[in-house]
Short mmCIF file of C-alpha atoms in Angstrom, two decimals:
data_model
loop_
_atom_site.label_atom_id
_atom_site.label_comp_id
_atom_site.label_asym_id
_atom_site.label_seq_id
_atom_site.Cartn_x
_atom_site.Cartn_y
_atom_site.Cartn_z
CA MET B 1 20.71 -6.06 -42.20
CA LEU B 2 21.27 -9.63 -41.30
CA SER B 3 19.51 -12.87 -41.59
CA THR B 4 19.26 -16.35 -40.19
CA HIS B 5 20.09 -19.98 -40.79
CA ARG B 6 18.51 -21.38 -43.93
CA ARG B 7 14.87 -21.79 -43.00
CA CYS B 8 14.22 -19.25 -40.24
CA ALA B 9 11.97 -16.38 -41.30
CA VAL B 10 12.55 -12.95 -39.76
CA ALA B 11 11.64 -9.36 -40.54
CA GLY B 12 12.22 -5.89 -39.09
CA ALA B 13 10.80 -2.86 -37.29
CA VAL B 14 11.28 -1.33 -33.80
CA VAL B 15 13.91 0.43 -31.74
CA ALA B 16 15.92 0.24 -28.57
CA ALA B 17 19.20 1.30 -27.04
CA ALA B 18 21.45 -0.29 -24.44
CA SER B 19 21.49 1.43 -21.07
CA THR B 20 24.47 3.65 -20.32
CA ALA B 21 24.94 2.09 -16.92
CA ALA B 22 25.06 -1.41 -18.34
CA LEU B 23 27.72 -0.40 -20.86
CA ALA B 24 30.06 0.50 -18.03
CA LEU B 25 30.24 -3.18 -17.16
CA LEU B 26 30.80 -4.62 -20.62
CA GLY B 27 34.28 -5.88 -19.94
CA ALA B 28 33.36 -7.72 -16.78
CA GLY B 29 34.03 -11.45 -16.71
CA LEU B 30 32.41 -14.12 -14.58
CA PRO B 31 31.52 -12.52 -11.26
CA SER B 32 32.96 -14.02 -8.10
CA VAL B 33 30.85 -15.02 -5.13
CA ALA B 34 32.07 -11.87 -3.38
CA PRO B 35 32.02 -9.19 -6.10
CA ALA B 36 34.20 -6.12 -5.94
CA ALA B 37 32.65 -3.13 -4.27
CA ASP B 38 32.01 -1.36 -7.58
CA GLU B 39 30.44 -4.40 -9.26
CA PRO B 40 26.86 -5.62 -8.81
CA ASP B 41 26.44 -9.06 -7.25
CA LEU B 42 25.34 -11.47 -10.00
CA SER B 43 26.15 -14.67 -8.11
CA ARG B 44 22.53 -15.78 -7.74
CA PHE B 45 22.11 -15.80 -11.50
CA TYR B 46 25.29 -17.79 -12.07
CA ALA B 47 24.37 -20.32 -9.37
CA GLN B 48 21.04 -21.39 -10.89
CA LYS B 49 20.35 -24.78 -12.45
CA ILE B 50 18.02 -25.48 -15.36
CA THR B 51 14.98 -27.69 -14.94
CA TRP B 52 14.26 -29.49 -18.22
CA ALA B 53 10.89 -30.86 -19.35
CA ALA B 54 9.16 -31.81 -22.58
CA CYS B 55 8.49 -28.78 -24.78
CA LYS B 56 4.89 -27.64 -24.98
CA GLY B 57 3.15 -26.75 -28.22
CA ASP B 58 1.81 -28.45 -31.31
CA GLY B 59 4.34 -30.22 -33.47
CA MET B 60 7.21 -30.11 -30.97
CA PRO B 61 9.56 -33.10 -31.29
CA LYS B 62 9.12 -35.53 -28.43
CA ASP B 63 12.84 -35.64 -27.69
CA LEU B 64 13.21 -31.85 -27.53
CA GLN B 65 13.38 -30.56 -23.96
CA CYS B 66 12.66 -27.00 -22.81
CA GLY B 67 13.81 -24.96 -19.84
CA LYS B 68 14.70 -21.43 -18.83
CA VAL B 69 17.24 -19.25 -17.09
CA THR B 70 16.53 -16.06 -15.17
CA VAL B 71 18.68 -13.03 -15.98
CA PRO B 72 18.75 -9.40 -14.80
CA LEU B 73 16.74 -6.98 -16.86
CA ASP B 74 19.57 -4.50 -16.32
CA TYR B 75 22.98 -5.96 -15.47
CA ALA B 76 23.99 -2.70 -13.80
CA ARG B 77 21.01 -2.98 -11.42
CA PRO B 78 20.29 -6.69 -10.94
CA ASP B 79 17.78 -6.01 -8.18
CA ALA B 80 15.65 -3.79 -10.44
CA GLY B 81 13.88 -6.65 -12.19
CA THR B 82 14.48 -9.92 -14.01
CA LEU B 83 13.29 -11.76 -17.08
CA ASP B 84 13.30 -15.39 -18.11
CA VAL B 85 15.08 -16.61 -21.24
CA ALA B 86 13.61 -19.72 -22.90
CA LEU B 87 15.94 -22.60 -23.84
CA ALA B 88 15.59 -25.94 -25.63
CA ARG B 89 17.94 -28.87 -26.09
CA TYR B 90 18.48 -32.23 -27.70
CA ARG B 91 20.37 -34.50 -25.32
CA ALA B 92 23.67 -36.01 -26.36
CA THR B 93 23.23 -39.53 -27.72
CA GLY B 94 26.34 -40.81 -25.99
CA LYS B 95 28.61 -39.49 -23.30
CA SER B 96 28.23 -35.71 -23.24
CA ARG B 97 31.20 -33.40 -22.96
CA GLY B 98 28.84 -30.52 -22.18
CA SER B 99 26.74 -28.28 -24.39
CA VAL B 100 27.06 -26.45 -27.68
CA LEU B 101 24.89 -23.33 -27.84
CA LEU B 102 23.27 -22.32 -31.14
CA ASN B 103 22.00 -18.94 -32.34
CA PHE B 104 20.09 -18.89 -35.63
CA GLY B 105 20.54 -15.23 -36.45
CA GLY B 106 18.10 -12.55 -37.40
CA PRO B 107 18.45 -10.62 -35.27
CA GLY B 108 15.05 -11.63 -34.05
CA ALA B 109 15.04 -15.33 -34.88
CA ALA B 110 13.54 -17.51 -32.15
CA GLY B 111 15.93 -20.37 -31.53
CA ILE B 112 13.46 -22.87 -30.11
CA GLY B 113 11.21 -22.98 -33.17
CA ALA B 114 14.24 -23.12 -35.44
CA LEU B 115 15.79 -26.07 -33.60
CA ALA B 116 12.43 -27.85 -33.51
CA GLY B 117 12.08 -27.47 -37.28
CA ASP B 118 15.71 -27.93 -38.35
CA GLY B 119 16.84 -30.36 -35.67
CA ASN B 120 17.98 -33.04 -38.11
CA ASP B 121 20.70 -30.70 -39.37
CA PHE B 122 22.38 -30.81 -35.97
CA MET B 123 22.04 -34.44 -34.93
CA GLY B 124 25.70 -35.04 -35.74
CA LEU B 125 26.64 -32.70 -32.92
CA THR B 126 24.71 -34.81 -30.42
CA ASN B 127 27.51 -37.37 -30.78
CA GLY B 128 29.33 -35.32 -28.16
CA TYR B 129 27.14 -32.48 -27.00
CA ASP B 130 23.77 -31.51 -25.69
CA VAL B 131 22.64 -29.23 -28.53
CA VAL B 132 21.07 -26.16 -26.93
CA THR B 133 19.41 -23.04 -28.30
CA PHE B 134 17.44 -20.12 -26.87
CA ASP B 135 15.03 -17.30 -27.64
CA PRO B 136 17.11 -14.16 -26.92
CA ARG B 137 15.65 -11.44 -24.71
CA GLY B 138 12.86 -9.68 -26.59
CA VAL B 139 12.40 -12.62 -28.97
CA GLY B 140 9.94 -15.51 -29.08
CA GLN B 141 8.96 -16.66 -25.61
CA SER B 142 11.52 -14.41 -23.86
CA SER B 143 9.57 -11.17 -23.18
CA PRO B 144 8.77 -10.62 -26.88
CA VAL B 145 8.69 -7.06 -28.18
CA SER B 146 5.93 -5.90 -30.51
CA CYS B 147 4.79 -2.83 -32.40
CA GLY B 148 1.10 -3.62 -31.93
CA GLU B 149 -1.85 -3.96 -34.22
CA GLY B 150 -1.45 -0.54 -35.83
CA SER B 151 2.04 -1.22 -37.15
CA THR B 152 0.84 -2.61 -40.49
CA GLU B 153 -0.87 0.63 -41.43
CA ALA B 154 2.00 2.72 -40.08
CA PHE B 155 4.54 0.91 -42.25
CA ALA B 156 2.27 1.06 -45.28
CA GLU B 157 2.11 4.85 -44.82
CA LEU B 158 5.89 4.96 -44.46
CA ASP B 159 6.25 3.09 -47.76
CA ALA B 160 3.86 5.52 -49.41
CA SER B 161 5.77 8.56 -48.17
CA LEU B 162 9.04 7.10 -49.48
CA ASP B 163 7.42 6.44 -52.85
CA THR B 164 6.22 10.02 -53.16
CA GLY B 165 9.59 11.42 -52.12
CA ASP B 166 8.22 13.23 -49.08
CA PRO B 167 10.96 13.12 -46.39
CA GLN B 168 8.91 15.06 -43.84
CA ALA B 169 6.01 12.61 -44.11
CA ALA B 170 8.48 9.72 -43.77
CA LEU B 171 9.99 11.22 -40.63
CA LYS B 172 6.55 11.71 -39.14
CA GLN B 173 5.73 8.06 -39.79
CA LEU B 174 9.02 6.90 -38.28
CA ARG B 175 8.23 8.78 -35.08
CA LYS B 176 4.75 7.26 -35.05
CA VAL B 177 6.13 3.75 -35.46
CA ALA B 178 8.70 4.30 -32.70
CA ALA B 179 5.96 5.38 -30.29
CA GLN B 180 3.81 2.35 -31.15
CA CYS B 181 6.72 -0.03 -30.65
CA ALA B 182 7.61 1.51 -27.29
CA LYS B 183 3.97 1.28 -26.18
CA HIS B 184 3.61 -2.41 -26.99
CA SER B 185 7.05 -3.82 -26.13
CA GLY B 186 7.09 -3.77 -22.36
CA PRO B 187 10.00 -3.15 -19.98
CA VAL B 188 12.54 -5.23 -21.94
CA LEU B 189 12.83 -2.69 -24.78
CA PRO B 190 15.49 -0.39 -23.22
CA TYR B 191 17.61 -3.46 -22.38
CA ILE B 192 17.41 -5.36 -25.65
CA GLY B 193 20.44 -5.79 -27.93
CA THR B 194 23.53 -7.93 -28.45
CA ILE B 195 25.46 -6.55 -25.48
CA ASN B 196 22.94 -7.87 -22.97
CA ALA B 197 22.15 -11.01 -25.01
CA SER B 198 25.84 -11.90 -24.82
CA ARG B 199 25.80 -11.48 -21.04
CA ASP B 200 22.72 -13.70 -20.94
CA MET B 201 24.70 -16.37 -22.82
CA ASP B 202 27.33 -16.37 -20.12
CA VAL B 203 24.64 -16.97 -17.50
CA MET B 204 23.37 -19.84 -19.68
CA ARG B 205 26.89 -21.27 -19.90
CA ALA B 206 27.16 -21.40 -16.14
CA ALA B 207 23.63 -22.77 -15.68
CA LEU B 208 24.41 -25.52 -18.20
CA GLY B 209 27.43 -26.48 -16.10
CA ASP B 210 30.03 -25.59 -18.74
CA LYS B 211 33.34 -23.95 -17.85
CA LYS B 212 33.73 -22.74 -21.44
CA LEU B 213 31.13 -21.72 -24.03
CA ASN B 214 31.02 -23.92 -27.12
CA TYR B 215 29.04 -22.05 -29.75
CA LEU B 216 27.70 -22.16 -33.31
CA GLY B 217 26.24 -18.90 -34.62
CA PHE B 218 24.69 -18.11 -37.99
CA SER B 219 24.64 -14.67 -39.67
CA TYR B 220 23.67 -12.20 -36.91
CA GLY B 221 24.64 -15.02 -34.53
CA THR B 222 28.24 -14.44 -35.63
CA ARG B 223 28.01 -10.88 -34.30
CA LEU B 224 26.66 -12.24 -31.04
CA GLY B 225 29.54 -14.72 -30.85
CA ALA B 226 32.13 -12.04 -31.58
CA VAL B 227 30.70 -9.79 -28.87
CA TYR B 228 30.82 -12.69 -26.40
CA ALA B 229 34.46 -13.29 -27.33
CA ALA B 230 35.24 -9.63 -26.57
CA GLN B 231 33.31 -9.60 -23.29
CA PHE B 232 34.31 -13.03 -21.98
CA PRO B 233 37.55 -14.06 -23.76
CA LYS B 234 38.59 -16.48 -21.01
CA LYS B 235 35.25 -18.31 -21.26
CA VAL B 236 35.41 -19.06 -25.00
CA GLY B 237 35.62 -22.76 -25.86
CA ARG B 238 35.11 -23.91 -29.45
CA MET B 239 33.35 -21.18 -31.43
CA ALA B 240 32.20 -21.48 -35.07
CA LEU B 241 30.73 -18.47 -36.91
CA ASP B 242 28.94 -19.19 -40.20
CA GLY B 243 27.75 -16.45 -42.59
CA VAL B 244 29.91 -13.81 -40.95
CA ASP B 245 28.34 -10.45 -40.18
CA THR B 246 30.02 -7.06 -40.36
CA LEU B 247 31.02 -5.45 -37.10
CA THR B 248 31.78 -2.01 -38.52
CA GLU B 249 29.72 -1.01 -41.57
CA PRO B 250 26.99 1.59 -41.00
CA LEU B 251 23.38 0.72 -41.82
CA ALA B 252 23.41 2.65 -45.09
CA GLU B 253 26.32 0.59 -46.38
CA GLN B 254 24.84 -2.66 -45.10
CA GLY B 255 21.62 -1.95 -46.96
CA LEU B 256 23.43 -1.33 -50.24
CA VAL B 257 25.53 -4.47 -49.85
CA SER B 258 22.40 -6.50 -49.12
CA ALA B 259 20.55 -5.08 -52.12
CA GLU B 260 23.48 -5.84 -54.41
CA GLY B 261 23.88 -9.35 -53.02
CA GLN B 262 20.21 -10.19 -53.40
CA GLN B 263 20.11 -8.78 -56.93
CA THR B 264 23.06 -11.03 -57.85
CA ALA B 265 21.24 -14.02 -56.35
CA LEU B 266 18.05 -13.10 -58.25
CA ASP B 267 19.98 -12.86 -61.51
CA SER B 268 21.40 -16.33 -60.87
CA PHE B 269 17.91 -17.67 -60.17
CA ILE B 270 16.54 -16.15 -63.38
CA THR B 271 19.42 -17.62 -65.41
CA TRP B 272 18.54 -21.01 -63.92
CA CYS B 273 14.78 -20.52 -64.38
CA VAL B 274 14.79 -19.63 -68.09
CA LYS B 275 16.45 -22.94 -68.90
CA ASP B 276 13.22 -24.63 -67.79
CA ILE B 277 10.18 -24.59 -70.08
CA ALA B 278 8.02 -24.11 -66.97
CA CYS B 279 9.64 -20.76 -66.11
CA PRO B 280 6.80 -18.20 -66.00
CA PHE B 281 8.98 -15.48 -67.52
CA GLY B 282 9.93 -17.32 -70.71
CA GLN B 283 13.35 -18.45 -71.89
CA ASP B 284 15.16 -15.11 -72.37
CA SER B 285 16.98 -13.92 -69.25
CA ARG B 286 16.96 -10.19 -70.13
CA SER B 287 13.22 -10.23 -70.78
CA ALA B 288 12.65 -12.28 -67.63
CA ARG B 289 14.44 -9.69 -65.46
CA GLN B 290 12.27 -6.93 -66.93
CA GLN B 291 9.12 -8.98 -66.32
CA VAL B 292 10.00 -9.44 -62.64
CA VAL B 293 10.33 -5.67 -62.17
CA GLN B 294 7.07 -5.06 -64.05
CA LEU B 295 5.26 -7.66 -61.93
CA ILE B 296 6.41 -5.99 -58.70
CA GLN B 297 5.36 -2.55 -59.93
CA SER B 298 1.97 -3.88 -61.01
CA LEU B 299 1.32 -5.50 -57.62
CA ASP B 300 2.33 -2.34 -55.77
CA GLN B 301 -0.28 -0.44 -57.77
CA ASP B 302 -2.93 -3.15 -57.56
CA PRO B 303 -2.31 -5.86 -54.88
CA VAL B 304 -3.98 -9.22 -55.45
CA PRO B 305 -6.26 -10.78 -52.82
CA ALA B 306 -5.05 -13.77 -50.87
CA ASP B 307 -6.25 -16.03 -48.06
CA PHE B 308 -7.55 -14.74 -44.71
CA GLY B 309 -8.30 -11.29 -46.07
CA GLN B 310 -4.66 -10.60 -46.92
CA GLN B 311 -3.39 -8.89 -50.04
CA LEU B 312 -0.11 -9.45 -51.85
CA SER B 313 1.67 -6.22 -52.81
CA GLY B 314 4.79 -5.87 -54.89
CA GLN B 315 6.90 -5.36 -51.80
CA ASP B 316 5.39 -8.49 -50.25
CA LEU B 317 6.54 -10.32 -53.37
CA VAL B 318 10.02 -8.82 -53.05
CA GLY B 319 10.21 -10.14 -49.48
CA ALA B 320 9.11 -13.62 -50.52
CA ILE B 321 11.59 -13.74 -53.41
CA GLY B 322 14.39 -12.57 -51.13
CA GLN B 323 13.61 -15.28 -48.60
CA ALA B 324 13.64 -18.04 -51.21
CA LEU B 325 16.96 -16.84 -52.64
CA TYR B 326 18.70 -17.64 -49.36
CA SER B 327 18.93 -21.29 -50.39
CA LYS B 328 19.40 -22.72 -53.87
CA GLN B 329 17.36 -25.72 -52.75
CA MET B 330 14.34 -23.41 -52.66
CA TRP B 331 14.61 -22.28 -56.30
CA PRO B 332 12.19 -24.90 -57.69
CA THR B 333 9.64 -23.91 -55.03
CA LEU B 334 10.07 -20.24 -55.91
CA GLU B 335 9.66 -21.00 -59.63
CA GLY B 336 6.41 -22.88 -58.95
CA ALA B 337 5.05 -20.15 -56.66
CA LEU B 338 5.79 -17.45 -59.24
CA ALA B 339 4.22 -19.51 -62.03
CA ASN B 340 1.06 -19.98 -59.99
CA LEU B 341 0.92 -16.24 -59.31
CA VAL B 342 1.59 -15.13 -62.90
CA GLN B 343 -0.53 -17.72 -64.68
CA ASN B 344 -3.39 -18.24 -62.23
CA GLY B 345 -3.39 -15.16 -60.00
CA ASP B 346 -2.88 -17.49 -57.02
CA ALA B 347 -0.72 -15.85 -54.34
CA SER B 348 -0.82 -18.74 -51.85
CA GLY B 349 2.58 -20.19 -52.77
CA VAL B 350 4.27 -16.80 -52.59
CA LEU B 351 2.68 -16.10 -49.21
CA ARG B 352 3.91 -19.45 -47.89
CA LEU B 353 7.44 -18.44 -48.87
CA ALA B 354 6.98 -15.07 -47.19
CA SER B 355 5.85 -16.62 -43.93
CA GLY B 356 8.02 -19.71 -43.72
CA GLY B 357 10.88 -19.50 -46.17
CA MET B 358 14.41 -18.34 -45.84
CA ALA B 359 15.36 -15.51 -43.53
CA MET B 360 15.15 -11.98 -44.69
CA PRO B 361 14.97 -8.72 -42.83
CA ASP B 362 11.53 -7.38 -43.54
CA LEU B 363 9.21 -4.64 -42.53
CA PRO B 364 5.55 -5.31 -41.84
CA ARG B 365 3.80 -4.82 -45.16
CA THR B 366 0.27 -4.37 -46.34
CA GLY B 367 -1.43 -7.68 -45.73
CA ASP B 368 0.51 -8.64 -42.59
CA ARG B 369 -1.76 -9.92 -39.87
CA PRO B 370 -1.76 -7.75 -36.75
CA SER B 371 -0.61 -9.44 -33.62
CA GLY B 372 -3.97 -9.54 -31.88
CA ARG B 373 -2.07 -10.30 -28.67
CA PRO B 374 -1.73 -8.29 -25.49
CA SER B 375 1.46 -6.43 -24.76
CA PRO B 376 4.06 -8.43 -22.81
CA GLY B 377 3.47 -8.21 -19.08
CA PRO B 378 5.90 -6.70 -16.58
CA SER B 379 6.67 -9.94 -14.77
CA GLY B 380 9.46 -11.06 -17.09
CA GLY B 381 8.17 -14.63 -17.18
CA LEU B 382 8.07 -16.72 -20.33
CA VAL B 383 5.28 -16.16 -22.85
CA ALA B 384 3.37 -19.19 -24.14
CA PRO B 385 4.24 -20.00 -27.78
CA ALA B 386 0.67 -19.23 -28.88
CA ASP B 387 0.87 -15.77 -27.29
CA VAL B 388 4.01 -14.54 -29.06
CA PRO B 389 2.95 -11.51 -31.15
CA VAL B 390 2.89 -12.19 -34.87
CA ASP B 391 5.10 -9.18 -35.56
CA ASN B 392 7.71 -10.14 -32.96
CA PRO B 393 10.42 -11.25 -35.46
CA SER B 394 10.20 -7.93 -37.28
CA ALA B 395 9.92 -5.86 -34.11
CA ALA B 396 12.88 -7.64 -32.51
CA LEU B 397 15.04 -7.36 -35.61
CA MET B 398 14.94 -3.59 -35.62
CA ALA B 399 15.01 -3.25 -31.84
CA ILE B 400 18.28 -5.17 -31.73
CA THR B 401 19.71 -3.53 -34.84
CA CYS B 402 19.07 -0.04 -33.50
CA ALA B 403 20.46 -0.97 -30.08
CA ASP B 404 23.65 -2.24 -31.73
CA THR B 405 24.49 0.80 -33.88
CA PRO B 406 25.28 4.41 -32.96
CA ASP B 407 24.21 5.65 -36.42
CA ARG B 408 21.29 8.08 -36.30
CA PRO B 409 20.44 10.21 -39.35
CA THR B 410 19.17 13.68 -38.51
CA ALA B 411 16.05 15.17 -40.05
CA GLU B 412 18.28 17.51 -42.06
CA GLN B 413 20.30 14.57 -43.42
CA VAL B 414 17.20 12.61 -44.36
CA THR B 415 15.66 15.58 -46.15
CA ARG B 416 18.88 16.45 -47.94
CA ASP B 417 19.91 12.95 -48.94
CA MET B 418 16.62 11.21 -49.73
CA ASP B 419 16.81 11.55 -53.53
CA LYS B 420 20.47 10.54 -53.59
CA LEU B 421 19.84 7.54 -51.37
CA ARG B 422 16.89 6.38 -53.44
CA ALA B 423 18.95 6.61 -56.64
CA ALA B 424 21.85 4.68 -55.10
CA TYR B 425 19.59 1.90 -53.83
CA GLU B 426 17.69 1.59 -57.10
CA GLU B 427 21.00 1.39 -58.95
CA ALA B 428 22.16 -1.35 -56.58
CA SER B 429 18.99 -3.32 -57.28
CA PRO B 430 15.87 -2.42 -59.26
CA VAL B 431 14.07 -5.14 -57.30
CA PHE B 432 15.44 -4.93 -53.73
CA GLY B 433 16.59 -1.30 -53.61
CA ARG B 434 13.35 0.26 -52.36
CA TYR B 435 12.88 -2.65 -49.97
CA ARG B 436 16.25 -1.97 -48.36
CA LEU B 437 16.08 1.83 -48.34
CA THR B 438 13.90 1.91 -45.24
CA GLU B 439 16.73 0.34 -43.24
CA VAL B 440 18.75 3.54 -43.55
CA LEU B 441 15.98 5.48 -41.85
CA ILE B 442 14.45 3.10 -39.35
CA CYS B 443 16.58 4.19 -36.37
CA TYR B 444 15.83 7.87 -36.94
CA GLY B 445 14.97 9.63 -33.68
CA ARG B 446 15.81 6.64 -31.50
CA PRO B 447 18.21 6.79 -28.55
CA LYS B 448 21.78 6.24 -29.66
CA GLY B 449 22.86 2.62 -29.71
CA THR B 450 26.10 1.27 -28.34
CA ASP B 451 29.56 2.12 -29.70
CA PHE B 452 30.99 -1.02 -28.10
CA ILE B 453 30.61 -3.39 -31.05
CA ARG B 454 32.11 -1.03 -33.58
CA ASP B 455 34.91 0.26 -31.34
CA GLU B 456 35.82 -2.52 -28.94
CA VAL B 457 35.19 -5.90 -30.59
CA ARG B 458 38.66 -6.41 -32.02
CA ALA B 459 41.88 -8.38 -31.43
CA VAL B 460 40.18 -10.84 -29.10
CA ASP B 461 42.42 -12.96 -26.89
CA THR B 462 40.64 -16.30 -27.27
CA PRO B 463 41.32 -19.82 -28.54
CA LYS B 464 41.09 -20.26 -32.31
CA MET B 465 37.63 -19.59 -33.80
CA LEU B 466 36.34 -20.93 -37.14
CA LEU B 467 34.80 -18.32 -39.47
CA VAL B 468 32.93 -19.65 -42.53
CA GLY B 469 32.11 -17.37 -45.46
CA THR B 470 30.12 -18.42 -48.54
CA ARG B 471 31.04 -16.83 -51.87
CA GLY B 472 27.47 -16.67 -53.19
CA ASP B 473 25.88 -15.51 -49.94
CA PRO B 474 23.24 -12.84 -50.71
CA ALA B 475 23.04 -11.58 -47.11
CA THR B 476 26.53 -11.66 -45.63
CA PRO B 477 29.09 -11.19 -48.42
CA TYR B 478 32.33 -13.11 -48.30
CA ARG B 479 34.34 -9.91 -47.84
CA TRP B 480 32.65 -9.46 -44.46
CA THR B 481 34.19 -12.75 -43.39
CA LEU B 482 37.65 -11.51 -44.31
CA GLU B 483 37.10 -8.09 -42.72
CA THR B 484 35.76 -9.56 -39.48
CA ALA B 485 38.56 -12.14 -39.33
CA LYS B 486 41.14 -9.36 -39.68
CA ARG B 487 39.38 -7.38 -36.98
CA LEU B 488 39.21 -10.30 -34.55
CA GLY B 489 42.91 -10.95 -35.03
CA ASP B 490 45.05 -14.07 -34.76
CA SER B 491 42.24 -16.10 -33.20
CA ALA B 492 40.25 -16.17 -36.46
CA VAL B 493 40.58 -19.06 -38.91
CA VAL B 494 38.75 -18.59 -42.23
CA LEU B 495 37.06 -21.33 -44.30
CA ASP B 496 36.17 -20.24 -47.85
CA ASN B 497 32.93 -21.97 -48.93
CA LYS B 498 32.72 -21.62 -52.72
CA GLY B 499 28.99 -22.20 -52.89
CA GLU B 500 25.64 -20.43 -53.12
CA GLY B 501 23.07 -19.42 -50.52
CA HIS B 502 23.15 -17.95 -47.05
CA THR B 503 25.53 -19.77 -44.68
CA GLY B 504 27.25 -23.06 -45.39
CA TYR B 505 26.08 -25.39 -42.62
CA GLY B 506 23.41 -27.78 -43.80
CA SER B 507 23.76 -26.77 -47.47
CA SER B 508 27.44 -27.65 -48.01
CA ARG B 509 28.52 -31.12 -46.89
CA CYS B 510 32.12 -29.94 -46.77
CA ALA B 511 31.38 -26.89 -44.62
CA SER B 512 29.11 -28.90 -42.33
CA GLN B 513 31.73 -31.61 -41.84
CA LYS B 514 34.48 -29.10 -41.09
CA ILE B 515 32.33 -27.22 -38.58
CA ASP B 516 31.31 -30.48 -36.88
CA ALA B 517 34.91 -31.71 -36.79
CA PHE B 518 36.01 -28.51 -35.10
CA LEU B 519 33.21 -28.41 -32.55
CA LEU B 520 33.38 -32.11 -31.72
CA TYR B 521 37.11 -32.81 -31.94
CA GLY B 522 38.88 -29.44 -32.11
CA SER B 523 40.09 -30.20 -35.64
CA LEU B 524 40.56 -26.91 -37.50
CA PRO B 525 41.08 -26.53 -41.25
CA ALA B 526 44.05 -24.47 -42.36
CA ASN B 527 43.39 -20.75 -42.44
CA GLY B 528 42.22 -19.82 -45.96
CA SER B 529 41.33 -23.37 -46.99
CA SER B 530 38.18 -23.89 -49.02
CA CYS B 531 35.17 -26.05 -49.79
CA GLY B 532 34.18 -26.50 -53.42
CA PRO B 533 30.68 -25.76 -54.73
CA GLU B 534 28.05 -28.42 -54.13
CA ALA B 535 26.61 -30.26 -57.11
CA ASP B 536 23.03 -29.30 -57.98
CA ARG B 537 20.53 -31.56 -56.25
#
């Protein structure tokens, strides 16, 4: 599973599949005013202009503007319904050469909130561009999907059935969750996924007045960028992909890779922590690793109370630790939160990390607040920020993930392989293994997702694209950068960021400067060149 730019929190649980009719049109480029007889007429969507106004909501920067574009719910049947996609932008500070579109990953990360919170990271790009982002369909204000108020209990029961080694009970819970998600997600659910989000981006490009799409995508956003390059190769401008996602690995392999990567990051954190007298696990790294596992097991058996009636379980703690490990800058905060938990029984710092730290795919856990919001309406209009369901990031993550992959384990496979899978995941990580195991199962019983990404996104005929991989990335391993670059072909130029954390932009000065130089001036580093590790701050 995939994650977001450094400070965007996401999590995961729901399902969807792309429509068969829409897939028939995947290779279509920009429609003409008079479409061919066998193509739907999309001209009214490409002819629209965006009306910008100050963003509504508490804490929104005064110079951040918001708008929307209207897109077809189903690109194969554009007259069958529409939905609005929310956008936000910072205006160029000087003469603008157009827009650069940002996606913060997830899948399921709402771009508007991320740009509002992390806007300072991208001010350098306003030297030449309007910096624009969006909430993809099904996410944030753009017809948000949800699994409803009962999802917390359903996922807790799923966890319990996995713990007891009861595959049949797990399958029953997966079907229950799927039904809840379908009930609460509204009409967008069958049309969610990267294939349609990419087509939405091309509508945005036209509405922004850009002949070519200039783009910066993080983590899952690199998959979205690669799909756009395959669908609209002649519309690609300057495209930078940071924290490069796999296009081919099945969910089972992705989960193992993620567990291994996060365990490596946790080991590095513990090695750093035990050098500090304030480390709550003492000064011996082997003992500290054992204490972390024991703490998680203890909290799973006996969760501790927290604010607002919540409880902190061991798996909640795993999620919070995983989020903080996405940026080395967060290690002191993680150390303090763990110390407060271990020494004082105070879970508040850990819960703050879980709700607002680094990105990590998550499943709703015991203690999550239910959404308390109505299901999205059928109109397809934007949802007010205050009315976005609390579980939307998690619901959208799995909806998009399941729409993007054809992998579907059968009941026989789940029953046969459960013990072997559990052993493999626990070997990959005694801390994150169980947390990641659910990802192998979550699409069980769902409609098959698209084969397009795995089969067709290759050898793209586009201008050069910059792919940035970070050696110590716990979410998107560096080998994925190399594999995806090879798959995309001669257009891909790789930058090797020899640092820690998830993605390089904003955490590595070198990587940030090289990405900015490419997007602003078209200056590409040599393929295979590198950035050295950043000094500790």
